[in-house]
Amino acid sequence: MSGSKITLLCVDDDDTPRMLRKLILQRQGYEVIAAASGKEALALLDQGGIDLVLSDQMMPGMTGTELTKLIKASRPEMPVILVSGVNEIPPDAVFADRFVSKVGGPELLFETVAEVLQAYGCLLKKSSGDIVPE
Amino acid sequence: IDRIKGYQSGAVDYISVPVVPDLLRAKVGVFSELHRKTRQLERLNLELENRVQERTEQLRQSEEQLQERVAELEAIMQVLPVGVAVAQDPEGHNITANAALANLLGVHPAEKLSTNPTAVESVPFDVYKDGSRLENEDHPLLHSARTGQQFGSMELEIRRAEKDPAYVLASASPLFDRRGNVRGAVGAFIDLTDKKHLEDLLRERADLLELATEAIMVRGLNGAIQYWNAGAEELYGWRRDEVLGKLLHEVLKTNFPTGFLSVQGELARNGSWTGNLTQYTRDGNEVVVACRKALKAGGNSILEINRDITAQLKAEDALRRTERLAAMGRVAGIIAHEINNPLEAITNTFYLLRDHPSLDEEARHYAKLGEDELRRVAHITRQTLGFYRESKYPVEVSISVLLDEILELQMRRMEFSNVILDKRYDSKGSIHGFPVELKQVFLNLIGNAVQAMPDGGNLRLHIFKSQHPISQRDGVCVSICDTGTGIDSECAKHLFEPFFTTKSIKGTGLGLWISKGIIQKYGGSIRFRSLSFGSRNATCFRVFLPGAEIERPHVPDVSSFEDVGVSTIAENV
C-alpha cells in the first residue's frame, strides 16, 4: 500500500464486476483494495489506510446501506459511495455520501469519487506512469 | 099463590080469567117480539166477540212482525261494516251506535255516545276536520239532528286515546216526527283508515322513487314514456314534462348490445331483462347504464331502472390499466437489476479495452463503437427502469430559472423551426425538489411542443401561482402551450402510457410517462387539452407542483423514497 496514493475500498459480492471496477479505478490512479462482502470490508477498514469506500448496494448478508451505517457509526469521516444496479434508492441511502447508478458509465463514477474526495479534503495524487484517460 | 107458581114454572106472564082477547093478543105479541129481539141480541154479541178475537190476533201478529223487523234492523246495524249512529233527540243526549262505529271510535259497544256538552264525562275521542278540532255541535250527526239538514260526505279524522287515529267519511240525515219536526238524525261513517294508509304508503313509495339516484321509468308497450322520475331527469337531463308520451328509446337513442328485437324477445319470454345499454343524454353525452327491465304484471307496460355506470366503467378501465402498469413496473424493476449489473461490467470492460496498448487502430475503433452503443443502452435503462436523484435532499428550485435553462438548449431548434416564444412568468415558481428530475419533466414537455411545430408556431410558457385542483394545496402552475400538430382523441387516451409514441423510432415513448411519475411523486398533477379550430390546433399541458411553502422533511423518510420506484409511478397513473 503506497502512502502517496489514495486508497479506495471496492466492495462487491460479484467477482467480475468487482474486478472490473477495481481495474478502471486503478487506471485512474487510485490504489484499490477489494472486498467480497460487508464483513470483509469492515475487517479491512480496521487495518486502516483506506480513504473512501465504494460499495455495491445489493449484496447477500449485508447490504451496502447496512455496511454504510456500520462504517459511519464508528468512522463518521469515512466517505462512502454506494453503487446500485436497481434504480430504486433505498430509504436509508441517505447515510451514504452518494448513491450512484451502475450504468452511469465510468466517467460518472470517477467524477463522483473525485467530488466526494474533494469534499472530504483529499487530493487526487497520481503517480507517474499511470495511464490518464482522455 | 097460583101466579107465583106460574112464574116459577117459567111463565112469562099471568092472565086472570076471564081472558080478554085483545089483552091476550097484545101480551102474546109483546112477548114474542121480546123473544125475537133477545135472540137477535145474542147473535150480535157472538159476532162481536168473534171480531174482537180476530182483531186481537191480528194485533199480536203485527206486534210480532214489528219486533222481528226491529231485531232484523238491529242485526243489520250490528253487522254493517259501516259505522252507524242514531241520535234519538235533537240535542244528541241519547245516541246509539253500532259495533262498527263503536270500534271506529274506540268506545265499548254498550257505551252511550252522549255528546251533551254539559256532561261531565266527555267522549274518549276527538273529531278533527282538516287538522282542526270540531266542536260537538259541529259533528255531522248532531249538526243534522239540530238543524234538520242533510249532511254530505265529509272526511274526518278521529283521534282516539291510546290508538292510532282513524279516518272516516261521514254523512248524516235528519229524522222527522209526524208533524215534521226534527226528532233526531242518522249518521253513517265509512272507515277510510286502511285506504288512507294505502294512500300514504303509495305516496311514500312514489317519494322513494323520486329519491332514487337511478333513472326509473315506465313505458307502454308502444314505447311511450308514462313515468319519469327525478333520477331520470338528473341522469339524462330531460325534464319529465318534456318526455312524457315520447318514445323512450328515441329520446335516449338507446343502443342495444344484442339488438332491440332480441331484448324485446327476452323481455316477452322471461318477463325481465338485465344488461348494459349505451344511451345519450340531452347534451349528447354518451352514458353507459346498467339496465333492469321488467314486464309489468298484466303485461301492458314495461318498468325500467337504469343506473349510470359510465364513471364506474371508466374507473375499472383505469384500474385495469394501472394494474397492467404496476405489473410492468415490477417487471421493469427485475429487468433493471438483471440488465444493469452486466451492463456495468460490459461498459467497464469496453472502457478498459478501448485504450489497451495491445490494440491496433481498427480494434480500438471497434471498441469505441461498442462503448458508444453501450452508452445508448445505459441511457435507455436509466430513463426507463427508474429514476435517480442526483442530490440527496430536495433543494429550492426556481421553475422560471429552470425553464430558461431549457429554452437555451432548445433555442437553436426553435429558431430553425420558426417557433415564436411567448413567456409569461407571473411567479418565480419556487418549489422544493430535485433540479435534474424537474428539468427532465419540462425538457420533455417543451421538447415535445417544439417538435410538434416543425413548420413554425407559437410556444407559450406561463408560470403562475395556483392551487391543486383537488387538495387545494398552494403551489405553482406551469402551462406549456403550442400551436403544433395537436393530439387526437385516440392518442390522448394513451398519452401517459409507457412506450406510447408518435415519433416512431425517434422516440422512446417514455417521456410523458416518466414526467407524470415525477410530477405525481411531488404531489402535483399534469393535465392537457388539445383543441382544433379547423386546420389549427392548440395543445396545452398544465403542470401543478406544490409550492416551496410546504416544509419537506430534511431527511427523506421511507415513503418519499419509495415514491422513486418504478412500480409506484405506475400506480400513480
XYZ file of C-alpha atoms in Angstrom:
707
model
C 0.000 0.000 0.000
C 1.672 3.192 -1.177
C 1.353 6.093 1.199
C 1.279 8.645 -1.604
C -1.778 7.190 -3.351
C -5.407 7.500 -2.410
C -6.733 4.118 -1.430
C -10.257 3.018 -2.247
C -12.026 0.000 -0.825
C -14.154 -1.625 -3.503
C -16.895 -3.896 -2.108
C -18.982 -6.227 -4.262
C -20.089 -9.837 -3.828
C -19.889 -10.415 -7.575
C -16.309 -11.159 -8.669
C -16.279 -9.913 -12.262
C -17.888 -6.510 -11.684
C -15.697 -6.032 -8.596
C -12.561 -6.839 -10.561
C -13.531 -4.553 -13.455
C -14.468 -1.679 -11.163
C -11.147 -2.131 -9.406
C -9.304 -2.080 -12.751
C -10.885 1.083 -14.095
C -10.307 2.892 -10.801
C -6.710 1.737 -10.745
C -6.402 3.165 -14.208
C -7.498 6.487 -12.730
C -4.532 6.298 -10.423
C -6.184 5.036 -7.287
C -4.924 2.308 -5.083
C -7.824 -0.162 -4.903
C -8.422 -2.865 -2.344
C -11.268 -5.273 -3.000
C -13.646 -6.933 -0.566
C -16.278 -9.562 -1.410
C -18.616 -8.780 1.472
C -19.507 -6.157 4.017
C -17.895 -8.232 6.756
C -14.623 -8.453 4.856
C -14.791 -4.733 4.153
C -15.175 -3.893 7.855
C -12.162 -6.066 8.665
C -10.061 -4.324 6.006
C -11.168 -0.913 7.286
C -9.933 -1.849 10.735
C -6.471 -2.331 9.241
C -6.542 1.345 8.237
C -5.164 3.266 5.258
C -8.442 3.492 3.381
C -9.631 6.882 2.090
C -13.009 6.003 0.575
C -15.391 3.045 0.448
C -17.165 2.237 -2.808
C -19.742 -0.477 -2.237
C -22.370 -2.311 -4.186
C -25.847 -1.920 -2.720
C -27.383 -5.346 -3.339
C -25.228 -7.890 -1.541
C -26.267 -11.020 0.325
C -25.744 -10.920 4.082
C -25.064 -7.250 4.457
C -26.366 -4.674 2.019
C -24.476 -1.565 1.009
C -26.624 0.653 3.184
C -26.195 -1.622 6.200
C -22.468 -1.542 5.680
C -22.603 2.235 5.337
C -24.430 2.611 8.639
C -21.838 0.478 10.437
C -18.956 2.408 8.880
C -20.485 5.810 9.642
C -21.246 4.744 13.216
C -17.558 4.171 14.004
C -15.931 6.399 11.347
C -18.120 9.389 10.547
C -15.303 10.917 8.492
C -15.061 7.932 6.120
C -16.653 8.771 2.758
C -18.936 6.059 1.364
C -20.326 5.825 -2.150
C -22.939 3.230 -2.998
C -23.460 1.869 -6.492
C -26.626 0.121 -7.487
C -27.959 -1.734 -10.464
C -31.512 -1.393 -9.234
C -32.790 2.030 -9.979
C -34.501 2.397 -6.691
C -32.989 4.376 -3.908
C -33.464 2.588 -0.583
C -34.731 4.719 2.284
C -31.519 4.501 4.270
C -29.360 5.502 1.303
C -29.119 8.920 2.967
C -26.378 7.567 5.218
C -24.088 7.229 2.214
C -22.440 10.285 0.718
C -23.591 9.386 -2.755
C -25.807 6.820 -4.365
C -24.779 6.206 -7.962
C -26.248 4.208 -10.803
C -24.060 1.408 -12.081
C -24.971 2.312 -15.613
C -23.839 5.929 -15.455
C -20.591 4.895 -17.078
C -17.020 5.019 -15.781
C -16.829 8.790 -16.164
C -19.727 9.383 -13.784
C -18.106 7.054 -11.261
C -14.756 8.851 -11.480
C -16.454 12.219 -11.210
C -18.420 11.152 -8.164
C -15.380 9.670 -6.434
C -13.356 12.799 -7.140
C -16.122 15.089 -5.897
C -16.607 13.187 -2.673
C -12.864 13.018 -2.037
C -12.597 16.720 -2.649
C -15.440 17.335 -0.242
C -13.526 15.339 2.361
C -10.341 17.273 1.618
C -8.332 14.520 -0.042
C -6.359 15.342 -3.180
C -6.078 13.082 -6.125
C -2.441 12.195 -6.383
C -1.253 10.405 -9.425
C 1.998 8.548 -9.616
C 3.886 8.818 -12.878
C 3.352 6.084 -15.403
C -0.386 5.878 -14.920
C -2.497 5.878 -17.980
C -4.588 9.004 -17.965
C -7.828 8.680 -19.855
C -8.816 11.424 -22.246
C -200.133 -18.012 45.002
C -201.021 -19.542 41.677
C -199.401 -16.626 39.984
C -196.156 -17.181 41.823
C -196.281 -20.842 40.989
C -196.851 -19.967 37.399
C -193.804 -17.647 37.180
C -191.776 -20.185 38.967
C -192.591 -22.801 36.418
C -191.252 -20.489 33.619
C -194.328 -18.500 32.661
C -193.654 -15.011 31.438
C -196.984 -13.629 32.370
C -200.199 -14.466 34.121
C -203.539 -13.585 32.869
C -206.528 -13.690 35.038
C -209.634 -15.240 33.863
C -211.670 -14.139 32.159
C -209.309 -13.659 29.379
C -209.730 -10.504 27.489
C -208.887 -11.481 23.935
C -207.363 -8.132 22.973
C -205.187 -8.081 26.026
C -204.079 -11.603 25.393
C -203.306 -10.847 21.779
C -201.313 -7.808 22.887
C -199.444 -9.657 25.521
C -198.548 -12.544 23.221
C -197.385 -10.060 20.651
C -195.078 -8.277 23.107
C -193.597 -11.446 24.379
C -192.956 -12.934 21.010
C -191.295 -9.652 19.930
C -189.203 -9.675 23.088
C -188.114 -13.178 22.378
C -187.118 -12.305 18.805
C -185.056 -9.298 19.987
C -183.334 -11.368 22.586
C -182.317 -13.894 20.002
C -181.031 -11.134 17.711
C -179.004 -9.625 20.524
C -177.484 -12.956 21.278
C -176.383 -13.354 17.682
C -174.896 -9.874 17.519
C -172.989 -10.423 20.683
C -171.411 -13.564 19.351
C -170.433 -11.810 16.179
C -168.801 -9.030 18.143
C -166.877 -11.432 20.278
C -165.557 -13.156 17.203
C -164.416 -9.906 15.672
C -162.616 -8.831 18.815
C -160.797 -12.119 18.930
C -159.833 -11.778 15.287
C -158.520 -8.238 15.824
C -156.565 -9.261 18.850
C -154.894 -12.000 16.854
C -154.063 -9.548 14.096
C -152.562 -7.149 16.594
C -150.478 -9.894 18.136
C -149.121 -10.850 14.732
C -148.321 -7.236 13.887
C -146.524 -6.840 17.163
C -144.523 -9.964 16.463
C -143.633 -8.786 12.972
C -142.599 -5.410 14.293
C -140.363 -6.998 16.855
C -138.837 -9.167 14.160
C -138.241 -6.116 11.993
C -136.616 -4.278 14.861
C -134.431 -7.275 15.643
C -133.584 -7.534 11.975
C -132.669 -3.886 11.779
C -130.651 -4.225 14.955
C -128.814 -7.181 13.455
C -128.249 -5.366 10.194
C -126.869 -2.387 12.047
C -124.543 -4.567 14.064
C -123.184 -6.493 11.098
C -122.878 -3.477 8.826
C -119.195 -2.720 8.162
C -120.194 0.921 8.043
C -120.439 2.800 11.304
C -123.991 3.910 12.030
C -125.196 6.225 14.772
C -128.698 7.341 15.588
C -129.395 10.450 17.569
C -132.704 9.933 19.314
C -133.262 13.583 20.138
C -132.277 16.864 18.516
C -129.872 17.652 21.342
C -127.979 14.425 20.940
C -128.397 13.381 24.549
C -129.135 9.896 23.512
C -127.130 8.398 20.703
C -126.839 4.754 19.833
C -124.098 3.382 17.696
C -123.487 0.086 16.027
C -120.499 -2.147 16.652
C -118.592 -0.867 13.641
C -118.831 2.704 14.845
C -118.016 1.786 18.429
C -114.919 0.087 17.130
C -114.079 3.076 14.950
C -114.421 5.490 17.822
C -112.643 3.254 20.238
C -115.550 3.004 22.680
C -117.285 -0.013 24.183
C -120.293 -1.042 22.057
C -122.590 -0.724 25.088
C -121.339 2.724 25.916
C -123.725 5.598 25.350
C -122.424 8.146 22.936
C -123.966 11.105 24.612
C -122.230 14.185 23.430
C -124.047 16.575 25.676
C -121.592 19.391 26.084
C -122.701 19.842 29.673
C -121.980 16.225 30.504
C -119.141 15.937 32.966
C -117.613 12.973 31.275
C -116.622 13.696 27.717
C -116.344 11.097 24.995
C -112.975 9.318 24.660
C -112.244 10.709 21.194
C -111.875 13.971 19.371
C -113.017 14.714 15.881
C -110.834 16.736 13.546
C -111.506 18.133 10.142
C -108.565 19.277 8.010
C -106.414 19.253 11.095
C -108.616 21.386 13.356
C -110.810 20.066 16.128
C -114.610 20.097 15.655
C -116.880 21.234 18.486
C -119.551 18.730 19.459
C -122.376 20.645 17.876
C -120.492 20.663 14.595
C -120.268 16.890 14.358
C -122.243 15.882 11.261
C -124.772 13.781 13.205
C -125.503 16.424 15.797
C -125.484 19.146 13.218
C -128.080 17.247 11.236
C -130.139 16.449 14.329
C -130.097 20.091 15.369
C -130.688 21.777 12.058
C -132.617 19.130 10.160
C -130.161 19.441 7.298
C -128.790 16.635 5.238
C -125.051 16.279 5.562
C -122.965 15.166 2.573
C -119.699 13.266 2.662
C -117.075 14.817 4.880
C -113.643 13.411 5.624
C -112.902 13.404 9.330
C -110.036 12.326 11.474
C -110.888 10.670 14.754
C -108.180 10.867 17.354
C -108.624 8.189 19.941
C -106.968 7.693 23.262
C -104.066 5.227 23.060
C -104.882 4.306 19.475
C -103.788 5.430 16.043
C -106.113 7.987 14.530
C -108.908 6.688 12.360
C -110.128 8.367 9.201
C -113.806 8.298 8.257
C -116.078 9.545 5.556
C -119.125 10.840 7.444
C -122.639 11.654 6.258
C -125.829 12.353 8.237
C -129.526 12.606 7.578
C -132.173 14.116 9.908
C -135.170 12.215 11.278
C -138.569 13.887 11.479
C -141.659 13.137 13.505
C -145.160 13.037 12.025
C -145.602 16.690 12.484
C -142.460 17.323 10.512
C -140.343 18.341 13.493
C -136.747 17.150 13.711
C -136.523 14.444 16.265
C -133.001 13.212 15.679
C -130.618 12.076 12.937
C -128.920 9.068 11.469
C -125.252 9.179 10.631
C -123.113 6.827 8.584
C -119.327 6.585 8.925
C -117.195 4.753 6.400
C -113.764 3.755 7.675
C -111.090 5.244 5.417
C -108.143 4.362 7.673
C -106.870 1.462 5.573
C -107.391 3.426 2.389
C -105.599 6.352 3.950
C -102.692 4.098 4.966
C -102.576 2.677 1.485
C -102.553 6.177 0.077
C -99.769 7.173 2.457
C -97.861 4.060 1.505
C -98.305 4.782 -2.181
C -97.251 8.372 -1.680
C -94.240 7.163 0.292
C -93.326 4.731 -2.481
C -93.719 7.461 -5.062
C -91.487 9.732 -2.989
C -88.965 6.926 -2.717
C -88.924 6.576 -6.485
C -88.173 10.272 -6.679
C -85.370 9.933 -4.145
C -83.646 7.154 -6.066
C -80.474 8.158 -7.863
C -81.291 5.607 -10.533
C -83.320 6.609 -13.524
C -86.695 4.914 -13.091
C -89.096 4.880 -15.998
C -92.307 3.238 -17.076
C -93.189 2.970 -20.720
C -96.066 1.482 -22.594
C -95.679 -1.472 -24.904
C -95.595 1.010 -27.763
C -92.550 2.621 -26.115
C -94.248 5.831 -24.969
C -92.908 7.118 -21.660
C -95.505 7.048 -18.868
C -93.342 7.751 -15.847
C -90.012 9.521 -15.498
C -88.506 10.050 -12.037
C -86.148 12.720 -10.738
C -83.233 10.295 -11.156
C -84.019 10.062 -14.849
C -84.160 13.852 -15.072
C -80.793 14.028 -13.365
C -79.162 11.312 -15.463
C -80.483 12.228 -18.876
C -81.088 15.955 -18.487
C -84.631 15.682 -19.867
C -87.429 17.073 -17.716
C -90.494 14.923 -17.085
C -92.859 17.178 -18.987
C -90.546 17.118 -21.990
C -90.520 13.357 -22.394
C -93.847 12.010 -21.159
C -95.627 10.375 -24.071
C -92.479 10.310 -26.222
C -90.754 7.139 -27.331
C -88.192 6.181 -24.696
C -85.533 4.771 -26.947
C -85.845 7.604 -29.422
C -85.345 10.163 -26.655
C -82.310 8.307 -25.317
C -81.029 6.980 -28.666
C -80.557 3.678 -26.892
C -78.008 1.329 -28.344
C -78.915 -2.283 -27.515
C -75.905 -4.561 -27.258
C -77.715 -7.523 -28.791
C -80.245 -5.613 -30.837
C -83.639 -4.247 -29.875
C -85.584 -7.280 -31.043
C -83.578 -9.757 -29.003
C -84.079 -7.630 -25.868
C -87.803 -7.377 -26.575
C -87.949 -11.119 -27.181
C -86.254 -11.947 -23.900
C -88.473 -9.499 -22.083
C -91.560 -11.155 -23.510
C -90.272 -14.652 -22.725
C -88.855 -14.133 -19.219
C -90.746 -11.060 -18.116
C -87.451 -9.307 -17.410
C -84.176 -8.267 -18.962
C -80.880 -7.188 -17.420
C -77.883 -5.768 -19.202
C -75.842 -2.725 -20.096
C -77.104 -0.149 -22.549
C -75.448 2.795 -24.194
C -77.613 5.881 -24.245
C -77.266 9.594 -24.823
C -78.149 12.454 -22.513
C -79.860 15.622 -23.623
C -76.431 17.235 -24.023
C -75.362 14.438 -26.342
C -73.047 12.817 -23.815
C -72.755 9.079 -24.036
C -73.693 7.194 -20.878
C -73.481 3.523 -20.158
C -76.214 2.282 -17.863
C -76.829 -0.981 -16.070
C -80.418 -1.611 -17.024
C -83.115 -3.785 -15.497
C -86.378 -4.078 -17.330
C -89.481 -5.900 -16.175
C -92.770 -6.502 -17.841
C -95.479 -5.188 -15.523
C -97.998 -7.683 -14.209
C -100.770 -7.586 -16.783
C -98.140 -7.023 -19.416
C -99.282 -3.649 -20.677
C -96.237 -1.631 -19.660
C -92.532 -2.025 -19.024
C -90.712 -0.902 -15.884
C -87.129 0.144 -16.354
C -84.415 1.081 -13.845
C -81.136 2.403 -15.196
C -78.019 3.049 -13.142
C -75.263 5.212 -14.602
C -72.120 3.113 -14.650
C -70.128 5.309 -17.021
C -67.806 6.533 -14.278
C -67.568 3.070 -12.782
C -66.581 1.567 -16.121
C -64.021 4.310 -16.589
C -62.633 3.653 -13.121
C -62.484 -0.063 -13.801
C -60.742 0.624 -17.072
C -58.270 2.898 -15.310
C -57.736 0.264 -12.627
C -57.044 -2.409 -15.228
C -54.604 -0.087 -16.913
C -52.996 0.732 -13.573
C -52.689 -2.926 -12.709
C -51.102 -3.552 -16.072
C -48.660 -0.738 -15.486
C -47.937 -1.898 -11.950
C -47.125 -5.313 -13.318
C -44.926 -3.650 -15.902
C -43.280 -1.706 -13.131
C -42.441 -4.855 -11.222
C -41.081 -6.417 -14.367
C -39.112 -3.244 -15.016
C -37.554 -3.480 -11.555
C -36.425 -7.029 -12.193
C -35.167 -6.172 -15.654
C -33.296 -3.188 -14.263
C -31.365 -5.429 -11.913
C -30.723 -8.124 -14.473
C -29.635 -5.707 -17.185
C -27.832 -3.033 -15.226
C -25.409 -5.323 -13.440
C -23.951 -6.977 -16.541
C -24.252 -3.675 -18.388
C -21.894 -2.024 -15.937
C -19.448 -4.871 -16.277
C -19.538 -4.725 -20.085
C -19.218 -0.932 -20.065
C -16.207 -1.156 -17.788
C -14.729 -3.910 -19.990
C -15.012 -1.716 -23.067
C -13.566 1.206 -21.150
C -10.535 -0.914 -20.296
C -10.380 -2.355 -23.787
C -10.610 0.961 -25.625
C -7.191 2.182 -24.510
C -5.495 -1.122 -24.176
C -1.957 -0.802 -25.606
C -2.159 -4.140 -27.438
C -4.983 -2.979 -29.703
C -4.335 -1.670 -33.165
C -6.217 1.305 -34.580
C -9.011 -0.761 -36.123
C -9.682 -2.811 -32.983
C -9.633 0.376 -30.942
C -12.239 1.817 -33.317
C -14.461 -1.216 -32.809
C -14.080 -0.976 -29.062
C -15.074 2.673 -29.264
C -18.176 1.772 -31.334
C -19.133 -0.834 -28.786
C -18.682 1.617 -25.944
C -20.862 4.229 -27.687
C -23.633 1.726 -28.277
C -23.466 0.606 -24.681
C -23.871 4.202 -23.599
C -27.158 4.270 -25.523
C -28.325 1.116 -23.810
C -27.344 2.571 -20.427
C -29.206 5.769 -21.233
C -32.365 3.839 -22.059
C -32.255 1.741 -18.917
C -31.663 4.805 -16.776
C -34.580 6.547 -18.453
C -36.984 3.670 -18.296
C -36.204 1.494 -15.395
C -36.242 4.065 -12.677
C -35.084 7.443 -11.568
C -32.120 8.775 -9.822
C -31.953 11.748 -7.674
C -28.718 13.499 -8.233
C -28.735 15.066 -4.806
C -29.701 13.627 -1.508
C -32.038 16.352 -0.326
C -34.547 18.413 -2.184
C -33.435 21.972 -2.746
C -35.276 25.113 -3.620
C -35.738 25.178 -7.353
C -36.970 28.144 -9.330
C -39.102 26.877 -12.193
C -38.583 30.124 -14.112
C -34.797 29.710 -13.978
C -35.196 26.061 -14.908
C -37.371 26.907 -17.934
C -34.883 29.495 -19.107
C -32.096 26.934 -18.965
C -34.207 24.522 -21.007
C -35.117 27.254 -23.505
C -31.444 27.946 -24.015
C -30.962 24.315 -25.001
C -33.964 24.484 -27.333
C -33.155 27.919 -28.796
C -31.382 26.665 -31.923
C -34.126 24.253 -32.827
C -36.792 26.884 -32.172
C -35.054 29.413 -34.398
C -34.664 26.778 -37.082
C -38.383 25.904 -36.988
C -39.613 29.493 -36.721
C -41.151 28.978 -33.312
C -42.126 32.233 -31.631
C -41.754 32.250 -27.877
C -44.182 33.956 -25.551
C -43.005 33.904 -21.937
C -45.207 34.989 -19.075
C -43.648 34.420 -15.708
C -46.114 35.779 -13.147
C -44.227 33.953 -10.438
C -40.654 32.847 -9.891
C -42.146 29.409 -9.348
C -40.178 28.388 -6.290
C -40.639 24.805 -5.175
C -38.634 22.219 -3.284
C -37.346 19.458 -5.457
C -34.557 17.873 -7.410
C -33.414 20.059 -10.320
C -32.473 17.250 -12.697
C -35.835 15.489 -12.323
C -37.730 18.705 -12.824
C -35.570 19.590 -15.764
C -36.421 16.212 -17.266
C -40.144 16.971 -16.921
C -40.050 20.390 -18.538
C -37.483 19.403 -21.144
C -39.902 16.659 -22.187
C -42.885 18.987 -22.375
C -41.081 21.869 -24.084
C -39.225 19.476 -26.374
C -42.496 17.836 -27.412
C -44.087 21.232 -28.020
C -41.214 22.427 -30.190
C -41.095 19.132 -32.083
C -44.842 19.437 -32.756
C -44.198 22.690 -34.641
C -41.682 21.826 -37.408
C -43.223 24.481 -39.642
C -43.398 27.215 -37.055
C -45.910 28.274 -34.462
C -46.248 29.806 -31.060
C -44.852 28.409 -27.844
C -46.388 29.994 -24.793
C -44.962 29.400 -21.346
C -46.838 30.666 -18.365
C -45.885 30.341 -14.705
C -48.377 31.424 -12.074
C -49.349 30.739 -8.507
C -52.198 28.289 -8.220
C -53.883 25.653 -6.124
C -54.120 21.916 -6.571
C -57.481 21.185 -8.245
C -58.372 18.602 -5.598
C -56.241 19.070 -2.486
C -56.410 22.893 -2.703
C -52.732 22.987 -1.802
C -50.941 26.162 -2.783
C -48.351 25.762 -5.443
C -47.032 26.665 -8.830
C -48.741 26.087 -12.132
C -46.800 25.904 -15.369
C -48.621 25.837 -18.653
C -46.889 24.950 -21.893
C -48.983 25.636 -24.958
C -48.136 25.089 -28.588
C -49.887 25.557 -31.914
C -48.457 22.362 -33.365
C -49.927 19.209 -34.778
C -52.280 18.615 -31.835
C -53.206 15.393 -30.074
C -56.098 13.372 -31.420
C -58.515 11.734 -29.010
C -57.136 8.236 -29.655
C -53.600 9.345 -28.770
C -54.919 11.306 -25.807
C -56.135 8.099 -24.166
C -52.659 6.574 -24.165
C -50.569 9.692 -23.801
C -49.140 8.852 -20.401
C -48.671 5.150 -21.047
C -45.144 3.801 -21.306
C -43.846 3.006 -24.794
C -46.528 5.154 -26.371
C -45.014 7.380 -29.020
C -45.996 9.158 -32.192
C -42.386 9.834 -33.096
C -41.846 6.272 -34.406
C -38.228 5.231 -33.934
C -37.124 8.668 -32.815
C -38.982 8.485 -29.520
C -38.866 6.046 -26.653
C -42.498 6.629 -25.705
C -41.395 7.135 -22.165
C -41.025 10.894 -21.801
C -44.543 11.700 -20.649
C -44.857 8.529 -18.618
C -41.713 9.395 -16.703
C -42.738 13.045 -16.403
C -46.095 12.119 -14.967
C -44.401 9.816 -12.481
C -42.078 12.570 -11.341
C -44.892 15.105 -11.018
C -47.023 12.727 -9.009
C -44.091 11.988 -6.757
C -44.074 15.687 -5.904
C -47.792 15.522 -5.105
C -48.527 17.506 -8.232
C -50.640 16.884 -11.271
C -50.371 17.085 -15.024
C -53.255 17.636 -17.399
C -53.565 18.523 -21.022
C -56.072 19.739 -23.510
C -55.853 19.741 -27.269
C -58.249 21.828 -29.286
C -58.549 22.225 -33.009
C -60.026 25.087 -34.953
C -60.208 23.836 -38.492
C -56.628 23.220 -39.547
C -55.221 24.984 -36.497
C -54.533 23.249 -33.239
C -53.728 24.362 -29.743
C -52.279 21.929 -27.253
C -51.811 22.922 -23.675
C -50.127 20.993 -20.890
C -50.637 22.257 -17.383
C -48.366 21.086 -14.595
C -49.121 21.815 -10.986
C -46.409 21.425 -8.345
C -46.904 22.090 -4.626
C -45.110 25.232 -3.571
C -41.976 25.785 -1.510
C -44.068 26.923 1.454
C -44.766 23.322 2.246
C -41.989 22.126 4.515
C -40.455 18.961 3.171
C -38.703 16.705 5.683
C -34.996 17.395 5.687
C -34.097 13.736 5.918
C -36.235 11.941 3.381
C -38.461 9.371 5.029
C -39.317 5.955 3.753
C -42.446 6.981 1.928
C -40.862 9.769 -0.037
C -38.102 7.465 -1.191
C -40.408 4.642 -2.071
C -42.060 7.040 -4.437
C -38.945 6.898 -6.537
C -39.666 3.328 -7.515
C -40.921 2.432 -10.927
C -43.810 0.444 -9.538
C -45.112 3.386 -7.545
C -45.031 5.591 -10.559
C -47.084 3.087 -12.439
C -49.654 3.016 -9.672
C -50.000 6.740 -9.798
C -51.035 6.772 -13.427
